[in-house]
Structure formats: structure tokens, C-alpha cells
Short mmCIF file of C-alpha atoms in Angstrom, two decimals:
data_model
loop_
_atom_site.label_atom_id
_atom_site.label_comp_id
_atom_site.label_asym_id
_atom_site.label_seq_id
_atom_site.Cartn_x
_atom_site.Cartn_y
_atom_site.Cartn_z
CA SER A 1 -8.54 35.35 14.70
CA GLN A 2 -8.47 34.24 11.17
CA THR A 3 -8.64 37.70 9.78
CA ARG A 4 -5.70 38.61 11.98
CA GLN A 5 -3.72 35.62 10.80
CA ALA A 6 -4.25 36.73 7.31
CA GLY A 7 -2.89 40.26 8.25
CA LEU A 8 -6.30 42.10 7.62
CA GLY A 9 -6.73 42.85 11.34
CA PRO A 10 -10.27 43.02 13.01
CA LEU A 11 -13.22 43.52 10.56
CA SER A 12 -16.72 44.67 11.11
CA LEU A 13 -19.65 43.22 8.72
CA ASN A 14 -22.94 44.70 8.64
CA ALA A 15 -25.71 43.17 6.43
CA LEU A 16 -29.31 43.49 5.61
CA GLY A 17 -31.33 40.95 3.52
CA SER A 18 -33.55 38.07 3.31
CA PHE A 19 -33.95 34.51 2.19
CA THR A 20 -36.24 33.56 -0.88
CA THR A 21 -38.67 30.62 -1.08
CA ALA A 22 -36.32 29.17 -3.88
CA GLY A 23 -33.43 28.92 -1.47
CA GLY A 24 -31.77 32.17 -2.49
CA ILE A 25 -30.49 35.12 -0.44
CA VAL A 26 -31.48 38.72 -1.27
CA LEU A 27 -28.75 41.08 -0.04
CA ASP A 28 -30.15 44.50 0.23
CA GLN A 29 -26.83 45.98 1.42
CA ALA A 30 -23.73 44.73 3.06
CA THR A 31 -20.81 46.49 4.22
CA LEU A 32 -17.34 45.46 5.33
CA SER A 33 -14.92 47.77 7.21
CA GLY A 34 -11.50 47.34 8.80
CA GLU A 35 -8.22 48.75 9.37
CA LYS A 36 -6.72 47.76 5.92
CA ILE A 37 -9.81 46.91 3.68
CA SER A 38 -13.35 48.03 3.11
CA GLY A 39 -16.11 46.77 0.77
CA LYS A 40 -19.88 46.52 -0.12
CA ALA A 41 -21.92 43.93 -1.71
CA SER A 42 -25.61 43.81 -2.91
CA GLY A 43 -27.84 41.67 -5.11
CA THR A 44 -29.44 38.26 -5.31
CA ILE A 45 -27.76 34.94 -5.12
CA ASN A 46 -29.86 32.07 -6.15
CA ALA A 47 -28.54 28.58 -7.34
CA ASN A 48 -31.91 27.43 -8.28
CA GLY A 49 -33.03 30.80 -10.20
CA ALA A 50 -31.74 34.12 -11.35
CA SER A 51 -28.83 35.72 -9.64
CA ASP A 52 -27.57 39.36 -9.79
CA PHE A 53 -24.78 40.00 -7.37
CA ALA A 54 -21.94 42.64 -7.01
CA LEU A 55 -19.10 42.72 -4.51
CA ASP A 56 -16.46 45.49 -4.46
CA LEU A 57 -13.46 45.54 -2.07
CA VAL A 58 -10.82 48.31 -1.70
CA SER A 59 -7.75 48.82 0.43
CA THR A 60 -8.22 51.30 3.18
CA GLY A 61 -4.65 52.68 2.43
CA PRO A 62 -2.58 52.79 -0.77
CA SER A 63 -2.81 48.95 -0.95
CA LEU A 64 -3.26 45.75 1.08
CA PRO A 65 -0.08 43.49 1.22
CA LEU A 66 -0.79 39.72 0.98
CA SER A 67 1.34 36.79 0.89
CA PHE A 68 1.05 33.25 -0.43
CA GLY A 69 3.25 30.39 -1.33
CA SER A 70 5.99 29.00 0.96
CA ALA A 71 9.07 30.22 2.58
CA GLU A 72 11.15 28.95 -0.14
CA SER A 73 8.92 30.23 -3.06
CA PRO A 74 6.99 33.24 -1.63
CA ILE A 75 4.34 35.29 -3.58
CA LYS A 76 3.78 38.71 -2.42
CA LEU A 77 1.14 40.94 -3.81
CA GLU A 78 -0.43 44.31 -3.04
CA LEU A 79 -4.13 44.61 -3.71
CA GLN A 80 -5.64 48.13 -4.18
CA ALA A 81 -9.23 46.94 -5.63
CA LEU A 82 -11.31 43.90 -6.33
CA SER A 83 -14.61 43.61 -8.14
CA VAL A 84 -16.92 40.67 -8.58
CA LYS A 85 -20.07 40.60 -10.58
CA ALA A 86 -22.38 37.64 -11.24
CA ALA A 87 -25.55 37.51 -13.17
CA GLY A 88 -27.72 34.81 -14.89
CA GLN A 89 -29.67 31.71 -14.09
CA GLY A 90 -28.81 28.83 -11.80
CA THR A 91 -25.25 27.77 -11.13
CA GLN A 92 -23.91 28.85 -14.30
CA PRO A 93 -24.14 32.78 -14.28
CA LYS A 94 -22.21 35.15 -16.35
CA LEU A 95 -19.07 36.17 -14.23
CA ASP A 96 -16.84 39.29 -14.28
CA ILE A 97 -13.94 39.84 -12.08
CA SER A 98 -11.50 42.72 -12.05
CA ALA A 99 -8.68 43.66 -9.75
CA VAL A 100 -5.96 46.32 -9.41
CA LEU A 101 -2.63 45.19 -8.16
CA PRO A 102 -0.03 47.72 -7.61
CA SER A 103 2.63 44.94 -7.39
CA ILE A 104 3.32 41.16 -7.43
CA ALA A 105 6.71 40.00 -6.47
CA THR A 106 8.45 36.37 -6.48
CA ASN A 107 11.93 35.42 -5.80
CA PHE A 108 12.69 36.01 -9.64
CA THR A 109 10.65 38.90 -10.70
CA LYS A 110 8.63 41.86 -9.54
CA SER A 111 5.80 43.34 -11.52
CA GLU A 112 4.31 46.70 -11.02
CA GLY A 113 0.97 48.21 -12.09
CA ILE A 114 -1.01 45.29 -12.67
CA THR A 115 -4.60 45.41 -13.83
CA LEU A 116 -6.67 42.12 -14.30
CA ALA A 117 -10.07 41.42 -16.02
CA LEU A 118 -11.66 37.93 -16.22
CA HIS A 119 -15.01 37.19 -17.95
CA SER A 120 -17.27 34.12 -18.47
CA ASP A 121 -20.51 33.97 -20.30
CA ALA A 122 -21.56 30.78 -18.26
CA PHE A 123 -19.25 29.84 -15.49
CA ASP A 124 -20.21 26.66 -13.37
CA VAL A 125 -19.41 27.91 -9.90
CA LYS A 126 -19.71 24.40 -8.30
CA SER A 127 -17.42 22.58 -10.74
CA ARG A 128 -15.37 25.68 -11.51
CA THR A 129 -15.63 25.10 -15.35
CA GLY A 130 -16.78 26.79 -18.28
CA PRO A 131 -15.63 29.34 -20.91
CA ILE A 132 -13.33 32.07 -19.77
CA SER A 133 -11.49 35.04 -21.29
CA GLY A 134 -9.14 37.46 -19.72
CA THR A 135 -6.87 40.39 -20.09
CA VAL A 136 -3.77 41.42 -17.94
CA THR A 137 -1.86 44.62 -18.22
CA VAL A 138 1.39 45.09 -16.55
CA GLU A 139 3.31 48.48 -16.54
CA THR A 140 6.56 47.23 -15.68
CA ILE A 141 8.18 43.71 -15.32
CA GLY A 142 11.62 43.54 -13.25
CA LEU A 143 13.23 40.35 -14.31
CA ASP A 144 16.62 39.34 -13.35
CA ASN A 145 17.47 37.71 -16.47
CA PRO A 146 19.50 39.71 -19.09
CA THR A 147 18.41 37.46 -21.98
CA ILE A 148 14.55 37.80 -21.41
CA ALA A 149 14.17 41.23 -19.74
CA PRO A 150 14.74 43.35 -23.03
CA LEU A 151 11.79 41.39 -24.52
CA VAL A 152 9.35 42.32 -21.82
CA ALA A 153 10.53 45.86 -21.34
CA GLY A 154 7.76 48.51 -21.03
CA LYS A 155 4.03 47.94 -20.79
CA ILE A 156 3.00 44.47 -21.47
CA THR A 157 -0.57 43.27 -22.21
CA ALA A 158 -1.68 39.60 -22.27
CA LYS A 159 -5.05 38.30 -23.47
CA VAL A 160 -6.41 34.76 -23.55
CA ALA A 161 -9.73 33.14 -24.43
CA GLY A 162 -10.55 29.46 -23.99
CA SER A 163 -12.22 27.13 -21.50
CA LEU A 164 -11.75 25.62 -18.07
CA ALA A 165 -12.71 22.05 -17.64
CA ALA A 166 -12.12 19.70 -14.61
CA ASP A 167 -8.97 18.16 -16.03
CA ALA A 168 -7.65 20.81 -18.38
CA ILE A 169 -7.38 24.33 -19.68
CA THR A 170 -7.98 24.83 -23.49
CA ILE A 171 -6.63 28.01 -24.90
CA ASP A 172 -8.46 29.02 -28.21
CA SER A 173 -6.41 32.06 -28.43
CA GLY A 174 -3.78 34.13 -26.52
CA SER A 175 -1.44 36.88 -27.14
CA VAL A 176 1.27 38.84 -25.45
CA GLN A 177 2.06 42.25 -26.68
CA GLY A 178 4.62 44.76 -25.63
CA GLU A 179 7.18 47.42 -26.89
CA ALA A 180 9.63 44.65 -28.27
CA LEU A 181 7.28 41.60 -28.46
CA ASP A 182 4.09 40.61 -30.48
CA SER A 183 3.24 36.89 -29.76
CA ALA A 184 0.24 34.61 -30.20
CA PHE A 185 -0.47 31.11 -28.89
CA ASN A 186 -3.06 28.35 -28.44
CA GLY A 187 -3.18 24.87 -27.13
CA ARG A 188 -4.11 22.70 -24.14
CA VAL A 189 -2.74 22.39 -20.68
CA SER A 190 -3.67 19.33 -18.64
CA LEU A 191 -4.41 19.90 -14.99
CA ALA A 192 -4.44 16.02 -14.37
CA ASP A 193 -0.82 15.25 -15.40
CA GLY A 194 0.83 18.59 -16.45
CA ALA A 195 1.08 17.75 -19.99
CA ILE A 196 1.26 20.81 -22.29
CA ASP A 197 0.62 21.28 -25.98
CA LEU A 198 1.07 24.75 -27.41
CA ASN A 199 1.47 26.36 -30.81
CA LEU A 200 3.27 29.67 -30.53
CA LYS A 201 4.12 32.54 -32.97
CA VAL A 202 6.59 35.35 -32.04
CA ASP A 203 7.57 38.61 -33.74
CA ALA A 204 10.20 40.24 -31.76
CA LEU A 205 12.26 43.43 -32.07
CA SER A 206 15.78 42.11 -33.04
CA ALA A 207 17.37 44.91 -30.75
CA ALA A 208 15.88 43.02 -27.79
CA LEU A 209 17.67 39.72 -28.64
CA PRO A 210 21.03 38.63 -27.46
CA ALA A 211 23.73 40.82 -28.91
CA ALA A 212 25.70 37.99 -30.45
CA ALA A 213 22.87 37.28 -32.92
CA ARG A 214 21.91 40.78 -33.83
CA GLY A 215 24.50 41.17 -36.70
CA VAL A 216 22.77 38.97 -39.09
CA LEU A 217 19.18 39.85 -38.24
CA ALA A 218 16.89 42.39 -39.81
CA GLU A 219 14.96 44.91 -37.67
CA ARG A 220 12.39 42.25 -36.43
CA THR A 221 12.68 38.48 -36.11
CA GLN A 222 9.79 35.97 -36.44
CA LEU A 223 9.60 32.52 -34.86
CA SER A 224 7.05 29.86 -34.79
CA ALA A 225 7.04 26.53 -33.12
CA ALA A 226 4.86 23.70 -31.58
CA MET A 227 5.88 22.70 -28.10
CA LYS A 228 4.86 19.53 -26.16
CA ARG A 229 5.55 18.56 -22.69
CA ASP A 230 4.50 14.95 -21.65
CA ALA A 231 3.28 13.84 -18.19
CA HIS A 232 6.86 12.60 -17.41
CA GLY A 233 8.52 16.14 -18.09
CA GLY A 234 9.95 15.40 -21.51
CA VAL A 235 9.78 18.34 -23.82
CA THR A 236 9.61 18.32 -27.70
CA ILE A 237 9.86 21.51 -29.90
CA SER A 238 8.88 20.85 -33.43
CA SER A 239 7.96 22.74 -36.66
CA VAL A 240 10.44 25.45 -35.48
CA LYS A 241 10.72 28.18 -38.18
CA LEU A 242 12.78 31.38 -37.84
CA ALA A 243 13.01 34.35 -40.44
CA SER A 244 14.76 37.46 -40.00
CA GLY A 245 16.07 39.30 -43.38
CA ALA A 246 18.74 37.15 -44.80
CA LEU A 247 18.47 34.51 -42.22
CA THR A 248 16.15 31.53 -42.33
CA ALA A 249 16.08 28.43 -40.22
CA ASP A 250 13.84 25.48 -39.16
CA GLY A 251 14.13 22.36 -37.16
CA GLN A 252 13.24 20.53 -34.01
CA ALA A 253 14.53 19.59 -30.58
CA SER A 254 13.71 17.64 -27.73
CA LEU A 255 14.65 17.07 -23.98
CA ALA A 256 13.70 13.79 -22.37
CA ASP A 257 15.33 11.53 -19.80
CA ASN A 258 18.21 14.17 -19.25
CA ARG A 259 19.12 13.89 -22.98
CA LEU A 260 19.02 16.68 -25.51
CA SER A 261 18.50 16.32 -29.26
CA ALA A 262 18.40 18.93 -31.74
CA ASP A 263 18.33 19.15 -35.46
CA ILE A 264 18.49 22.55 -37.19
CA LYS A 265 18.90 23.59 -40.90
CA GLY A 266 19.22 27.08 -42.21
CA ALA A 267 20.60 29.61 -44.71
CA LEU A 268 22.17 33.02 -44.67
CA THR A 269 21.58 34.51 -48.10
CA ASP A 270 24.16 37.47 -47.46
CA ILE A 271 27.21 36.70 -45.62
CA SER A 272 28.45 40.26 -45.77
CA LEU A 273 26.49 40.48 -42.62
CA LEU A 274 29.30 38.27 -40.95
CA SER A 275 32.07 39.86 -42.63
CA LYS A 276 31.97 43.09 -44.85
CA ASP A 277 34.55 41.69 -47.13
CA ALA A 278 32.72 38.41 -47.85
CA LYS A 279 30.11 37.86 -50.55
CA GLY A 280 27.59 35.14 -51.21
CA ALA A 281 25.25 32.82 -49.40
CA ILE A 282 25.83 29.81 -47.12
CA ALA A 283 23.71 27.05 -45.83
CA PHE A 284 24.23 25.25 -42.41
CA ALA A 285 23.00 22.29 -40.45
CA LEU A 286 23.30 21.54 -36.75
CA ASN A 287 22.60 18.17 -35.29
CA ALA A 288 23.31 17.61 -31.54
CA GLN A 289 22.93 14.57 -29.28
CA GLY A 290 23.89 14.07 -25.79
CA PRO A 291 23.17 14.44 -22.01
CA SER A 292 21.58 17.88 -20.91
CA LEU A 293 23.64 19.87 -18.63
#
């Protein structure tokens, strides 16, 4: 009944194996078959010794539709294949997980052609902690946001390496690359209170940025910043540096208790970019204080 509720229909499981004296399981062969999914597994699972286990699942048809989230914020995905491999000693085996997802859709975006790969050299299965790295490739991202959509046009590849603890995710290095975007980041995300501390560098194709800004930009625009979000939802963006041809700017901004604060200074060394009849350079400063919208 539970598999029917999950939309999988009836499933048939056949397994052949044995228990070890150390409390482990030796699975000689196991097969899973159903109307929408099939799979196989084999190997040894032993929390007190060596494990070497592999599981492979594939959709019987083109893909298996799955739904998560709530009625207000649904997450719909299609699963084509899933592979899990665990090998190593005790409760901290080397872990490899890969998946092929034809699509993932939410209320705001639909991504297609997703491949996912996760790896850990020693993942503590019981506490769900340990070092972890991953790569996600997306062929297309459909986003109903005319400002961001051009930046994520085409194939996007995201990579991350770090560690998962009981109360936080530490990102040692991360990147997002695409036709218009090349970015890098690192930092820490608290699982206890939602606090975020990230350092970000972005190199973007200026043609993918809003049209109003392109006139003074070179072919590419570089941006770096440090972002912090505290446990109460307050956001601070500091050490902001922007550079693109004749335009440079730096500053900081914050949003806390429904109040916005921004302090930005910059320079344009060639004002003919604003008007072909103008010559020279200008410096500018912006200071804003007030309630957020």
C-alpha cells in the first residue's frame, strides 16, 4: 500500500543472501521489479567490518515522476536512474551516489537534463556527517525572471567540495559555470539557526546583464562580495567590488529589521560611454537609508 501511495504501484522483490557472524548482511543478489521502476543490488553491508555494496535503480518507462513538498510549494521531478555504491570499513564507508533526472520543476523554475554525482571518502551513515563533494550539470534552466534568466542560459555546471556536520555545512570551494557565468564561492551554512556566511566571486558576460547597465560595461563584468545572514534574517553584503572596463565601484549594504542601508562609491574613467559628446571622468557616491519595500 505504501508503494502505491508513492505512485510506484505494486513491487516485487527477490533476494538471496546471508547474515555474517559480525552482524552484517551478504547480499548475493537482489532484484526489484515493478510497473514503473526496476533495480538490482548486491554486496556486503557490515557496520562492524568491511562493506562493499552497490544498488542500481532505473525507471521502467522513460522516467519515474515523483512529487515532494506541499500543495503551495510543490517539487516535481522525473527520475531516470539512481546508483548508490558504498565501500569501506565500519560506519564510515566511501560513498558514491549518482542520478539522472530528466526534469525538476517548482512554482518558479523548471530545469531539464540534470545529472548529479556525490562522493564522500568517509561518510558517517549514522550521523550523516563527513566530507562530501558533488557535481550537478543542468542542460537548461527555465526561469520566469528576465533579470536572472540570461545569466543561467545554456548548460550550467555546479561543483562543490566541503563537509557536512550535525549543525552546519562547510563549503571549502564551489563554482557555477555556464555560457554567461563563471562564479566561485566558499563559506558556511548553519543548519541550527539558518545563518549563512559566504564569499562570492562572479565573472559574467555583460550582454547577459540588464540592458540599462550595459552601455558603460566592457565585454565582461567582475563582482566580488562577502555575504552574511544572521539567525534573525538580517543580511549584510560587505567588501563589494565591481569592475568592468572604465567602471569600478565598491561598497556595502545591509537589510535588517525591514530597513535598508547602502553605501557605494565608484568611478567611470570614460564618460563618453554615457554620451558620445562628453569627455573626461567622473566619480560618484551613493548613500541610502530607509525602510525596505
